[in-house]
Amino acid sequence: MDKGKEPIRLMMKKEDIGTFISENPGLLPNEGSVLTQESWAKGAPRDLKKVYGDKMTQEAFLDMMTTVLQPGWYGAVRLVGSQGLQEAWIHGLDAKMEGVVLVEQGEAGALVLARYDRLQDWLDPFLKGIAAETELPEANYLPPKTTFEGLLFVLHAVDAFRRMSYENMLKHIFSDQPYVIVSDFLKTMADALKSRDIRWLLPAFMEVTPGVEAYEAKIDPEHMAVLFEQDFFRKGKLASGEDVLVFGEAGQVMGVEFFRSWYNSYGMRFAVKEGQGFVTKEQWFIAPTLLGNHLIRLDKDDQGKSYVNHQMFTKEQLIYMAQSLLKNAFIPRATKEKHKLEPKTVPEIEAGNTEIRFCGNCGAQVIPGAAFCGSCGNKLA
Amino acid sequence: MNQEERKQLLEHLLSLRQSREDLLFKMDQPFEGKGQNPELASLQERLEQEEKVLKQLKERYLENLPVRKVSRCPFTGNVFSLSIDDEGLDGPWWDYDWPERMESQPHDTYFALDGALKLEGSPEWAPFFCSPGPEVPFVLPRLLKFVQVKAVLSSLKIGAHQGYMMVYYAEPMLESELRVNDWGTGRYWEPGHLLPELWTAGDYVSIDPNPDEYDFDLEPWIKSGKLLWISPEDQTLTLHGHVSRCPYLNLLGKRRLQHMQKGEIWWDEEEDEIQNEDDPAFDLAHFESVIEAIERGEG
């Protein structure tokens, strides 16, 4: 960020939000505001002027609060690394993407609000900070388009390679034909999805990508086809006759890459106000490694089928692409139709609508839409 | 349109094209009285009539060309479709100098279309000059050196022959760089720019093909993520970024430009029987694998 473009920052206690809103009834939060969360709005009323001084009545502060409480668009940002899972929200009023306000969790129940002149004043340094320093292009073993379900299998294949590598290390085993037993692969996938353990790629993707719960995660072996098509796996058999999945070129290269050099993940979802509600325009998962920056965009086609666009970008490309996608996302619909540039949008689905099911045999919670129980293998109705 | 109808249409269309050329040549000769000359006026009238019919025939030819899904953008995943004469090399789609092709509006990331073709049997007889590239696919390092450019290699049958298409995509679009002539032609369309400070109109640009800049060693380009491929006859157009099982590696065939006209085939220049390391077409990886095999006692 250029010097002189430092954001204006303000720290505010969560419990004061409710008081502020009650003192400014014209600023009731809309559903795009992070401050709609009820727990943040509660708190014993305090004399805000006494606590925050004249700031509360200054125009700059009121502008910030207006942006946060009644945004025209917002972005939910999740980060996972050594600090665990963190979340921040960025709000803006309109397609100009100016005067944006980032809201982060501060210490001791405080919120930190930071106002940036332009979205890119926050976004560019953020991406520069997280992106891997790579300049050379690398192979993309999962080119677009792939189904959402296919992606889940690929992410678990990478995890399976990591798991096998750790196990082999512990047992001092060297293998030039790494493999995983089919039934183990499927069972550990179901376990991984349930685990929410962000040290593994598949659960990290599910936890870090905001709004991903709106996508149906089916562990149906028919979606494994992508693993063979893209040479993550080849079919094999042990001497005992047991079916195994032997890691192919893509499985080995990406497996080693994530085994050796993946530490952090980042998820973003940007939604724009259209009519009475907010419509998701962009949804990303970013995983930097030593080889490059994996960008996974979630989308739905005209028939409502979920798919992903996975790219392997250099740092420079990642920043360009993020800017470009957001610029396009914020173009008003009417303008895009005129220029025939309208991207496919992902309709928002209430997370609460996701059906929770349990296995009739063992009682374990199962993934909505799963054909088999990930815990005991029972065929589900 | 069935094959017989296509044959009749092509005969009519191509003979009229020749007739038009002949008329223009005659009209270019000196005539007494110029505009008042009755012979010239008669030729002019005949030209106008023939051009009218020719226009209708061209339209019929283009309308009947199939639109094939041939490639997929590696950035957006969008399918790239092309109106192409894949019945044989005798349609004017393949006319190097005066190709008849549908004006298309490719998607935002399309950059260039190149190709190669391996003849299976004799080429179809056509009066025009046809130059469908070398026999094996290749890439242009000149274009792939740009970070935002990738190529996708796919294949399709052109009659009995095996065609290979190399479609280049750019995201963001690459400006101010010469592209490459459209497959089988001597020109490509350079789109105009609509910048506030500089408006330029689109125009056809012609480049002299230079086989010396072709790189036939595709494996390093796939490994570096710059070249992706689609399996032959894969209707889903699934992109692949892995080298393993790639059907386009180490294909046999001539690596020089092949040309044909009126049933005759000739080559830019014959390859040396013995390759040397200074030859850009020299396949070092293959050479090394042969040496290694010999050293292992397998050669």
XYZ file of C-alpha atoms in Angstrom:
680
model
C 0.000 0.000 0.000
C 1.210 3.480 -0.819
C 2.280 5.624 2.080
C -0.457 8.085 2.876
C -3.129 5.503 2.166
C -3.038 3.992 5.617
C -6.548 3.142 6.707
C -8.399 5.027 9.398
C -8.800 2.583 12.269
C -11.231 2.478 15.133
C -11.613 -0.009 17.941
C -15.103 -0.545 19.300
C -16.432 -2.876 21.957
C -18.917 -5.392 20.600
C -21.394 -4.655 23.346
C -21.537 -1.032 22.274
C -22.861 -1.842 18.818
C -26.411 -2.271 20.102
C -26.268 1.026 21.927
C -24.915 2.769 18.846
C -27.725 1.407 16.688
C -30.376 2.368 19.210
C -28.969 5.907 19.227
C -28.957 5.940 15.402
C -32.206 4.256 14.394
C -31.661 5.221 10.762
C -28.707 2.812 10.677
C -30.419 -0.498 11.280
C -28.106 -3.141 9.801
C -29.102 -4.981 6.647
C -28.324 -8.657 6.068
C -25.019 -7.862 4.396
C -23.613 -6.347 7.573
C -21.406 -8.410 9.852
C -23.045 -6.512 12.708
C -26.385 -8.245 12.172
C -25.110 -10.963 14.457
C -27.289 -10.758 17.505
C -24.607 -11.484 20.060
C -22.683 -8.440 18.942
C -25.682 -6.201 19.304
C -26.361 -7.105 22.921
C -24.827 -5.365 25.880
C -25.620 -3.062 28.712
C -26.127 0.494 27.393
C -23.196 2.793 28.057
C -22.667 6.457 27.465
C -20.767 6.109 24.191
C -19.704 9.741 24.150
C -18.025 9.217 27.474
C -16.210 6.122 26.243
C -15.296 7.170 22.689
C -15.323 10.961 23.010
C -16.361 13.086 20.044
C -15.559 10.349 17.521
C -19.106 9.065 17.682
C -20.508 12.208 16.122
C -17.751 12.835 13.575
C -18.749 12.476 9.928
C -15.911 10.088 9.085
C -16.973 7.696 11.819
C -20.643 7.874 10.858
C -19.697 7.165 7.250
C -17.763 4.093 8.361
C -20.658 2.824 10.409
C -23.103 3.469 7.577
C -20.917 1.372 5.265
C -20.667 -1.444 7.772
C -24.322 -1.432 8.798
C -25.948 -0.855 5.417
C -23.521 -2.133 2.792
C -24.305 -2.518 -0.893
C -21.872 -5.425 -0.967
C -19.735 -7.351 1.445
C -16.900 -9.819 1.445
C -16.412 -12.530 4.031
C -12.752 -13.457 4.431
C -11.479 -16.483 6.313
C -7.879 -17.321 7.097
C -6.446 -20.482 8.482
C -2.877 -20.958 9.575
C -0.877 -21.262 12.746
C -3.349 -18.946 14.503
C -6.280 -21.251 13.737
C -9.357 -20.002 11.915
C -9.914 -16.265 11.734
C -12.580 -14.260 9.974
C -12.917 -10.696 8.750
C -15.576 -8.902 6.801
C -15.210 -6.090 4.343
C -18.085 -3.815 3.395
C -18.678 -1.287 0.663
C -21.543 0.853 -0.482
C -21.507 0.498 -4.264
C -19.725 -0.666 -7.402
C -17.163 2.127 -7.101
C -15.510 -0.013 -4.427
C -14.430 3.123 -2.584
C -14.568 3.914 1.103
C -14.578 0.263 2.115
C -14.511 -0.817 5.752
C -12.866 -3.949 7.089
C -14.154 -5.369 10.362
C -11.889 -7.715 12.302
C -11.954 -9.260 15.727
C -9.728 -7.341 18.083
C -8.600 -8.223 21.552
C -10.852 -8.443 24.609
C -14.156 -8.454 22.784
C -13.374 -5.479 20.622
C -13.961 -4.996 16.928
C -11.379 -3.248 14.807
C -12.827 -1.193 11.992
C -10.474 0.016 9.274
C -11.546 2.302 6.445
C -9.677 2.082 3.139
C -10.086 4.563 0.298
C -10.499 1.770 -2.247
C -11.056 -1.977 -2.092
C -7.726 -2.575 -3.797
C -5.946 -0.638 -1.034
C -6.884 -3.502 1.237
C -7.031 -6.375 -1.260
C -3.691 -5.932 -3.040
C -1.503 -5.795 0.089
C -3.531 -8.639 1.575
C -2.931 -10.862 -1.445
C 0.706 -9.784 -1.686
C 1.100 -10.811 1.913
C -0.427 -14.240 1.569
C 0.578 -15.276 -1.956
C 3.513 -17.539 -2.620
C 6.467 -15.822 -4.264
C 6.468 -17.725 -7.527
C 7.269 -16.319 -10.916
C 7.325 -19.415 -13.080
C 4.148 -21.111 -14.239
C 3.391 -24.617 -13.045
C 1.162 -27.380 -14.333
C -2.496 -27.266 -13.440
C -3.511 -30.850 -12.745
C -7.133 -29.936 -12.280
C -8.013 -27.595 -15.145
C -11.505 -26.169 -15.437
C -14.186 -27.263 -15.380
C -14.475 -29.828 -12.623
C -17.553 -30.720 -10.635
C -17.687 -29.662 -7.013
C -17.914 -33.290 -5.943
C -14.930 -34.172 -8.126
C -12.907 -31.436 -6.416
C -13.639 -32.937 -2.992
C -12.197 -36.255 -4.154
C -9.110 -34.512 -5.542
C -8.512 -32.634 -2.294
C -8.832 -35.862 -0.384
C -6.457 -37.594 -2.796
C -3.859 -34.948 -1.922
C -4.548 -35.538 1.760
C -4.301 -39.291 1.209
C -0.818 -38.828 -0.216
C 0.160 -36.681 2.772
C -1.272 -39.215 5.191
C 0.598 -42.036 3.459
C 3.804 -39.986 3.513
C 3.530 -39.387 7.261
C 2.786 -43.044 7.907
C 5.684 -44.190 5.728
C 8.008 -41.780 7.517
C 7.002 -43.194 10.885
C 7.612 -46.719 9.646
C 10.821 -45.824 7.738
C 9.248 -47.064 4.519
C 10.297 -45.801 1.121
C 7.889 -46.402 -1.715
C 8.127 -45.514 -5.377
C 4.666 -46.952 -6.015
C 2.609 -45.207 -3.342
C -0.943 -46.400 -3.044
C -3.989 -46.296 -0.823
C -6.571 -49.016 -0.276
C -9.908 -48.070 -1.857
C -12.040 -48.691 1.222
C -9.574 -46.740 3.401
C -9.677 -43.857 0.965
C -13.469 -43.591 1.123
C -13.666 -44.036 4.864
C -10.986 -41.467 5.623
C -12.748 -39.050 3.294
C -15.951 -39.290 5.286
C -13.963 -38.962 8.513
C -12.134 -35.930 7.162
C -15.343 -34.155 6.242
C -16.720 -34.758 9.698
C -13.490 -33.819 11.452
C -13.352 -30.106 10.523
C -9.607 -30.561 11.058
C -8.120 -27.673 9.116
C -4.665 -29.254 9.029
C -5.991 -31.387 6.181
C -6.762 -29.898 2.799
C -10.310 -31.201 2.337
C -11.653 -30.081 5.722
C -9.725 -26.810 5.377
C -11.451 -26.143 2.066
C -14.854 -26.853 3.614
C -14.153 -24.706 6.665
C -12.379 -21.801 5.063
C -14.472 -21.189 1.962
C -17.365 -19.000 3.126
C -20.740 -20.211 1.937
C -19.449 -23.610 0.777
C -22.116 -25.276 2.911
C -24.608 -24.251 0.249
C -23.019 -26.813 -2.049
C -24.030 -30.403 -1.746
C -21.049 -32.576 -0.811
C -21.774 -36.063 -2.073
C -19.272 -38.832 -1.395
C -20.462 -40.883 -4.295
C -17.796 -43.073 -5.915
C -19.127 -42.048 -9.339
C -17.428 -38.680 -8.771
C -14.084 -40.434 -8.394
C -13.810 -40.529 -12.200
C -11.877 -37.257 -12.176
C -9.126 -38.932 -10.148
C -8.462 -41.404 -12.946
C -9.067 -38.954 -15.799
C -6.491 -36.527 -14.457
C -4.066 -39.221 -13.316
C -4.333 -38.639 -9.608
C -4.847 -42.364 -9.290
C -4.532 -45.521 -11.324
C -6.366 -48.678 -10.444
C -4.272 -51.445 -8.967
C -4.508 -54.705 -7.040
C -2.415 -56.070 -4.205
C -1.127 -59.624 -4.258
C -3.898 -60.352 -1.759
C -6.436 -59.290 -4.376
C -7.394 -56.118 -2.560
C -8.224 -53.111 -4.787
C -5.887 -50.190 -4.359
C -5.469 -46.727 -5.813
C -1.922 -46.162 -7.008
C -0.909 -42.512 -7.072
C -0.381 -41.286 -10.628
C 1.531 -38.281 -11.904
C -0.928 -35.657 -10.672
C -1.443 -37.403 -7.339
C 2.264 -37.615 -6.667
C 3.185 -34.105 -7.794
C 0.371 -32.397 -5.915
C 0.753 -34.762 -2.999
C 4.418 -33.898 -2.544
C 3.678 -30.211 -3.094
C 1.092 -30.083 -0.315
C 2.986 -32.486 1.929
C 6.065 -30.300 1.862
C 4.889 -26.745 1.436
C 1.282 -26.058 2.353
C 0.577 -24.243 5.594
C -2.154 -21.647 5.121
C -5.501 -21.312 3.369
C -7.736 -18.380 2.660
C -11.356 -18.209 1.685
C -13.390 -15.319 0.363
C -16.968 -14.762 -0.629
C -18.230 -11.525 -2.123
C -21.947 -10.805 -2.288
C -23.727 -7.860 -3.846
C -27.125 -6.437 -2.892
C -29.676 -7.142 -5.575
C -33.262 -6.284 -4.784
C -33.992 -7.162 -1.197
C -31.216 -9.657 -0.698
C -27.540 -10.301 -1.357
C -26.316 -12.489 -4.201
C -22.963 -14.246 -4.065
C -20.807 -13.142 -6.973
C -17.437 -14.628 -6.204
C -16.383 -17.459 -3.940
C -12.743 -18.485 -3.641
C -10.381 -20.780 -1.831
C -6.697 -19.873 -2.027
C -3.923 -22.263 -1.027
C -0.372 -20.958 -1.532
C 2.454 -23.478 -1.788
C 6.069 -23.371 -2.864
C 5.037 -24.108 -6.449
C 2.340 -21.482 -6.807
C -0.993 -20.195 -5.673
C -3.943 -22.515 -6.057
C -7.091 -20.516 -6.695
C -10.343 -22.434 -6.621
C -13.451 -20.534 -7.719
C -16.863 -21.959 -7.014
C -19.645 -21.417 -9.448
C -22.827 -22.864 -10.859
C -23.681 -23.200 -14.516
C -26.926 -22.218 -16.197
C -28.485 -25.533 -15.166
C -27.569 -24.958 -11.533
C -24.836 -27.600 -11.584
C -21.982 -26.837 -9.213
C -18.509 -26.754 -10.621
C -15.108 -25.335 -9.796
C -12.427 -23.526 -11.714
C -9.008 -24.394 -10.348
C -6.013 -22.373 -11.457
C -2.352 -22.371 -10.558
C -1.195 -18.760 -10.505
C 1.922 -16.792 -9.889
C 1.598 -14.043 -7.311
C 1.182 -11.407 -10.006
C -1.513 -13.417 -11.780
C -3.391 -14.033 -8.549
C -3.592 -10.337 -7.769
C -4.632 -9.471 -11.318
C -7.288 -12.168 -11.365
C -8.747 -11.141 -8.023
C -9.008 -7.529 -9.163
C -10.485 -8.515 -12.493
C -13.080 -10.887 -11.061
C -14.233 -8.415 -8.456
C -14.436 -5.588 -10.943
C -16.690 -7.759 -13.078
C -18.724 -8.937 -10.088
C -19.603 -5.402 -9.080
C -20.719 -4.260 -12.518
C -24.476 -3.746 -12.235
C -26.469 -6.535 -13.897
C -28.082 -4.261 -16.484
C -24.696 -3.058 -17.718
C -23.387 -6.597 -18.017
C -26.371 -7.806 -19.985
C -25.794 -4.955 -22.369
C -22.198 -6.038 -22.898
C -23.006 -9.766 -22.723
C -20.425 -10.228 -20.022
C -22.581 -11.575 -17.282
C -20.792 -14.219 -15.260
C -22.675 -17.089 -13.736
C -23.809 -16.347 -10.240
C -24.185 -18.550 -7.251
C -27.563 -18.082 -5.594
C -27.341 -17.868 -1.849
C -28.841 -20.744 0.026
C -29.527 -20.539 3.732
C -27.005 -22.671 5.565
C -29.799 -23.758 7.914
C -31.574 -25.460 5.041
C -28.900 -28.137 4.852
C -30.491 -31.414 5.875
C -28.763 -33.309 8.653
C -28.981 -37.098 8.288
C -27.835 -39.994 10.394
C -26.941 -43.554 9.450
C -29.660 -46.061 10.364
C -27.024 -48.702 11.083
C -24.390 -47.016 13.222
C -26.033 -43.670 13.993
C -23.166 -41.552 12.636
C -24.007 -38.218 10.986
C -23.756 -38.553 7.203
C -23.036 -36.046 4.505
C -26.237 -34.825 2.823
C -26.712 -36.749 -0.395
C -24.118 -39.409 0.447
C -24.851 -42.821 -1.022
C -23.017 -44.701 1.720
C -22.288 -44.055 5.373
C -18.728 -42.814 5.720
C -18.419 -44.477 9.115
C -19.697 -48.032 8.654
C -20.232 -48.210 4.869
C -23.962 -48.923 5.213
C -25.897 -48.139 2.017
C -28.118 -45.157 2.680
C -31.683 -44.791 1.500
C -25.796 -31.477 -47.080
C -24.712 -34.909 -48.224
C -21.402 -35.654 -49.908
C -22.802 -35.515 -53.430
C -24.446 -32.149 -52.791
C -21.208 -30.884 -51.241
C -19.246 -32.082 -54.265
C -21.585 -30.301 -56.681
C -21.543 -27.132 -54.603
C -17.747 -27.102 -54.473
C -17.431 -27.709 -58.218
C -19.793 -24.855 -58.969
C -18.274 -22.523 -56.394
C -14.660 -23.187 -57.312
C -15.271 -22.961 -61.061
C -17.020 -19.652 -60.577
C -14.146 -18.387 -58.461
C -11.791 -19.307 -61.285
C -14.083 -17.694 -63.818
C -14.146 -14.517 -61.755
C -10.350 -14.468 -61.643
C -10.219 -14.911 -65.417
C -12.721 -12.131 -65.984
C -10.833 -9.750 -63.722
C -7.643 -10.579 -65.578
C -9.277 -9.893 -68.932
C -10.776 -6.644 -67.690
C -7.374 -5.549 -66.513
C -6.115 -5.556 -70.112
C -6.081 -2.259 -72.059
C -9.396 -1.574 -73.836
C -10.019 1.133 -76.382
C -12.477 3.717 -75.206
C -12.357 2.233 -71.716
C -15.854 2.680 -70.197
C -17.450 3.044 -73.620
C -15.922 -0.193 -74.890
C -18.789 -2.695 -75.521
C -16.588 -5.738 -74.853
C -15.513 -4.338 -71.510
C -19.102 -3.453 -70.642
C -20.142 -7.017 -71.486
C -17.380 -8.421 -69.281
C -18.433 -6.099 -66.497
C -22.026 -7.272 -66.761
C -20.944 -10.924 -66.711
C -18.721 -10.286 -63.701
C -21.590 -8.749 -61.763
C -23.854 -11.696 -62.563
C -21.229 -14.240 -61.582
C -20.369 -12.407 -58.387
C -24.017 -12.485 -57.426
C -24.180 -16.246 -57.898
C -20.794 -16.686 -56.248
C -22.005 -14.804 -53.194
C -24.997 -17.122 -52.887
C -22.808 -20.200 -53.266
C -20.363 -18.958 -50.634
C -23.222 -18.310 -48.253
C -24.578 -21.795 -48.866
C -21.123 -23.292 -48.305
C -20.629 -21.428 -45.039
C -24.134 -22.129 -43.770
C -23.584 -25.837 -44.265
C -20.270 -26.012 -42.459
C -20.557 -27.885 -39.196
C -19.773 -26.048 -35.974
C -17.493 -28.315 -33.977
C -16.619 -28.045 -30.319
C -12.870 -28.230 -30.649
C -11.204 -26.787 -27.588
C -11.706 -25.389 -24.115
C -10.260 -22.288 -22.512
C -7.852 -23.243 -19.727
C -8.692 -20.044 -17.834
C -12.481 -19.948 -17.963
C -13.331 -23.509 -18.904
C -15.533 -22.207 -21.712
C -15.865 -24.380 -24.786
C -14.382 -23.048 -28.025
C -16.480 -23.895 -31.078
C -15.416 -23.440 -34.656
C -17.198 -23.511 -37.977
C -14.874 -25.753 -39.983
C -14.920 -27.810 -43.168
C -13.918 -31.184 -41.776
C -15.138 -33.164 -44.789
C -11.816 -32.792 -46.580
C -9.169 -30.380 -47.766
C -11.031 -29.578 -51.004
C -13.374 -26.995 -49.491
C -12.357 -23.319 -49.747
C -12.168 -23.180 -45.943
C -8.701 -24.603 -46.653
C -7.757 -22.093 -49.342
C -4.561 -20.571 -47.952
C -4.845 -17.328 -49.895
C -8.616 -16.786 -50.068
C -10.198 -18.858 -47.334
C -13.959 -18.909 -46.972
C -14.605 -18.891 -43.264
C -17.420 -17.786 -41.052
C -16.812 -14.490 -39.292
C -16.849 -15.624 -35.701
C -16.738 -13.807 -32.425
C -14.564 -15.982 -30.235
C -14.730 -15.559 -26.508
C -12.766 -13.031 -24.534
C -9.709 -15.166 -23.863
C -9.201 -16.512 -27.409
C -5.846 -15.469 -28.812
C -4.847 -17.571 -31.824
C -5.559 -20.751 -33.749
C -2.775 -22.859 -35.192
C -2.708 -26.422 -36.417
C -1.034 -29.404 -38.003
C -2.289 -32.197 -40.213
C -1.179 -35.726 -40.954
C -2.427 -36.929 -44.304
C -3.988 -40.363 -44.358
C -3.799 -41.222 -48.030
C -3.833 -38.704 -50.859
C -5.178 -35.220 -50.289
C -8.463 -34.319 -51.956
C -7.993 -32.567 -55.282
C -8.484 -28.816 -55.028
C -7.443 -26.043 -57.406
C -6.287 -23.734 -54.639
C -3.077 -23.686 -52.616
C -3.491 -25.470 -49.300
C -1.024 -25.404 -46.414
C -2.332 -27.165 -43.298
C 0.947 -27.110 -41.325
C 3.421 -29.839 -40.421
C 2.393 -33.421 -39.803
C 2.793 -33.281 -36.030
C 1.584 -30.752 -33.444
C 3.882 -28.082 -32.094
C 3.830 -24.936 -29.984
C 5.147 -21.433 -30.447
C 7.508 -20.499 -27.591
C 7.278 -16.902 -28.815
C 3.681 -16.821 -27.555
C 3.963 -19.162 -24.600
C 6.772 -17.125 -23.055
C 4.116 -14.651 -21.911
C 2.857 -15.543 -18.458
C -0.780 -15.000 -19.390
C -0.740 -17.235 -22.481
C -1.563 -20.947 -22.540
C -2.250 -23.311 -25.399
C -4.617 -26.249 -25.693
C -3.905 -29.120 -28.053
C -6.781 -31.148 -29.428
C -7.445 -33.209 -32.504
C -10.146 -33.750 -35.052
C -10.536 -35.678 -38.263
C -10.494 -33.717 -41.518
C -11.987 -36.257 -43.847
C -9.661 -39.233 -43.526
C -6.784 -37.064 -42.313
C -5.722 -36.413 -38.755
C -5.876 -32.758 -37.813
C -4.350 -31.194 -34.707
C -5.452 -27.860 -33.336
C -3.393 -25.654 -31.089
C -5.586 -22.909 -29.694
C -3.857 -20.146 -27.751
C -5.665 -18.351 -24.948
C -4.624 -15.262 -23.004
C -5.859 -13.887 -19.711
C -5.453 -10.945 -19.578
C -5.431 -10.417 -23.328
C -1.988 -9.986 -24.813
C -1.691 -6.720 -26.691
C 0.927 -5.544 -29.154
C 2.245 -9.001 -29.949
C 1.990 -10.574 -33.378
C -0.178 -13.654 -33.176
C 0.002 -16.403 -35.772
C -1.868 -16.971 -39.031
C -5.108 -18.889 -38.583
C -4.616 -22.578 -39.225
C -4.302 -23.223 -42.941
C -4.372 -19.575 -43.980
C -1.940 -16.762 -44.612
C -3.594 -14.281 -42.269
C -5.267 -13.729 -38.937
C -7.683 -11.171 -37.608
C -6.123 -8.609 -35.310
C -8.928 -7.083 -33.261
C -9.092 -3.332 -32.921
C -8.664 -1.533 -29.651
C -11.192 0.771 -28.166
C -9.029 2.817 -25.872
C -10.034 6.366 -25.042
C -6.666 7.669 -26.145
C -6.114 5.410 -29.138
C -8.792 3.820 -31.239
C -7.677 1.309 -33.832
C -9.828 -0.682 -36.188
C -9.505 -4.451 -36.517
C -7.716 -5.739 -39.585
C -6.260 -8.847 -41.167
C -2.567 -9.286 -40.507
C -0.319 -11.636 -42.422
C 2.802 -13.264 -41.051
C 5.329 -15.354 -42.936
C 5.169 -18.804 -41.344
C 8.477 -19.682 -39.757
C 8.862 -23.384 -38.930
C 12.114 -22.596 -37.171
C 10.110 -21.149 -34.291
C 8.033 -24.306 -33.910
C 8.790 -26.442 -30.873
C 7.725 -30.053 -31.361
C 8.970 -31.177 -27.956
C 5.695 -30.788 -26.105
C 6.497 -32.497 -22.825
C 8.297 -29.563 -21.130
C 5.439 -27.262 -22.097
C 2.878 -29.566 -20.515
C 5.008 -29.947 -17.397
C 5.275 -26.190 -17.030
C 1.518 -25.792 -17.308
C 1.711 -23.823 -20.543
C 0.202 -26.526 -22.729
C -2.876 -28.560 -21.906
C -4.415 -31.265 -24.028
C -7.726 -32.884 -24.833
C -7.966 -36.595 -25.656
C -8.883 -37.437 -29.248
C -12.625 -37.853 -29.716
C -13.366 -36.700 -26.173
C -16.766 -35.056 -26.562
C -16.561 -33.622 -23.040
C -13.408 -31.697 -23.975
C -11.814 -32.473 -20.632
C -8.554 -30.585 -20.257
C -5.486 -32.461 -19.057
C -2.363 -31.008 -17.461
C -0.415 -34.236 -16.950
C 2.222 -35.701 -19.214
C 1.353 -39.310 -18.499
C -0.835 -40.936 -21.140
C -0.639 -37.851 -23.359
C -1.313 -39.176 -26.865
C 0.393 -36.265 -28.600
C 3.952 -36.923 -27.455
C 6.595 -38.356 -29.762
C 4.317 -38.579 -32.778
C 5.963 -39.614 -35.995
C 5.739 -37.250 -38.925
C 7.436 -34.534 -40.898
C 8.171 -31.360 -39.033
C 8.300 -29.043 -42.002
C 5.402 -27.214 -43.607
C 3.494 -29.292 -46.120
C 1.762 -27.719 -49.070
C -0.620 -29.115 -51.643
C -2.439 -28.052 -54.763
C -4.223 -29.974 -57.498
C -3.378 -33.292 -55.839
C 0.356 -32.593 -55.560
C 2.160 -32.427 -52.218
C 5.477 -30.777 -51.483
C 7.438 -29.713 -48.460
C 9.222 -26.569 -47.439
C 12.446 -28.467 -47.212
C 13.254 -32.058 -46.499
C 14.480 -32.959 -43.065
C 18.068 -34.062 -42.752
C 18.317 -37.790 -42.481
C 20.743 -37.405 -39.622
C 19.652 -34.911 -37.034
C 22.137 -32.820 -35.163
C 21.853 -30.934 -31.917
C 21.836 -27.553 -33.660
C 18.661 -28.468 -35.474
C 15.684 -26.941 -33.610
C 13.679 -30.041 -34.490
C 16.231 -32.268 -32.774
C 14.487 -34.158 -29.960
C 17.082 -34.178 -27.193
C 14.872 -36.095 -24.740
C 14.350 -38.883 -27.240
C 18.053 -38.913 -28.118
C 18.997 -39.189 -24.442
C 16.498 -41.976 -23.845
C 18.013 -43.919 -26.751
C 21.527 -43.434 -25.358
C 20.372 -44.530 -21.901
C 18.742 -47.613 -23.395
C 22.010 -48.450 -25.183
C 23.938 -47.973 -21.939
C 21.550 -50.330 -20.186
C 22.275 -52.856 -22.876
C 18.774 -52.590 -24.290
C 19.657 -50.679 -27.424
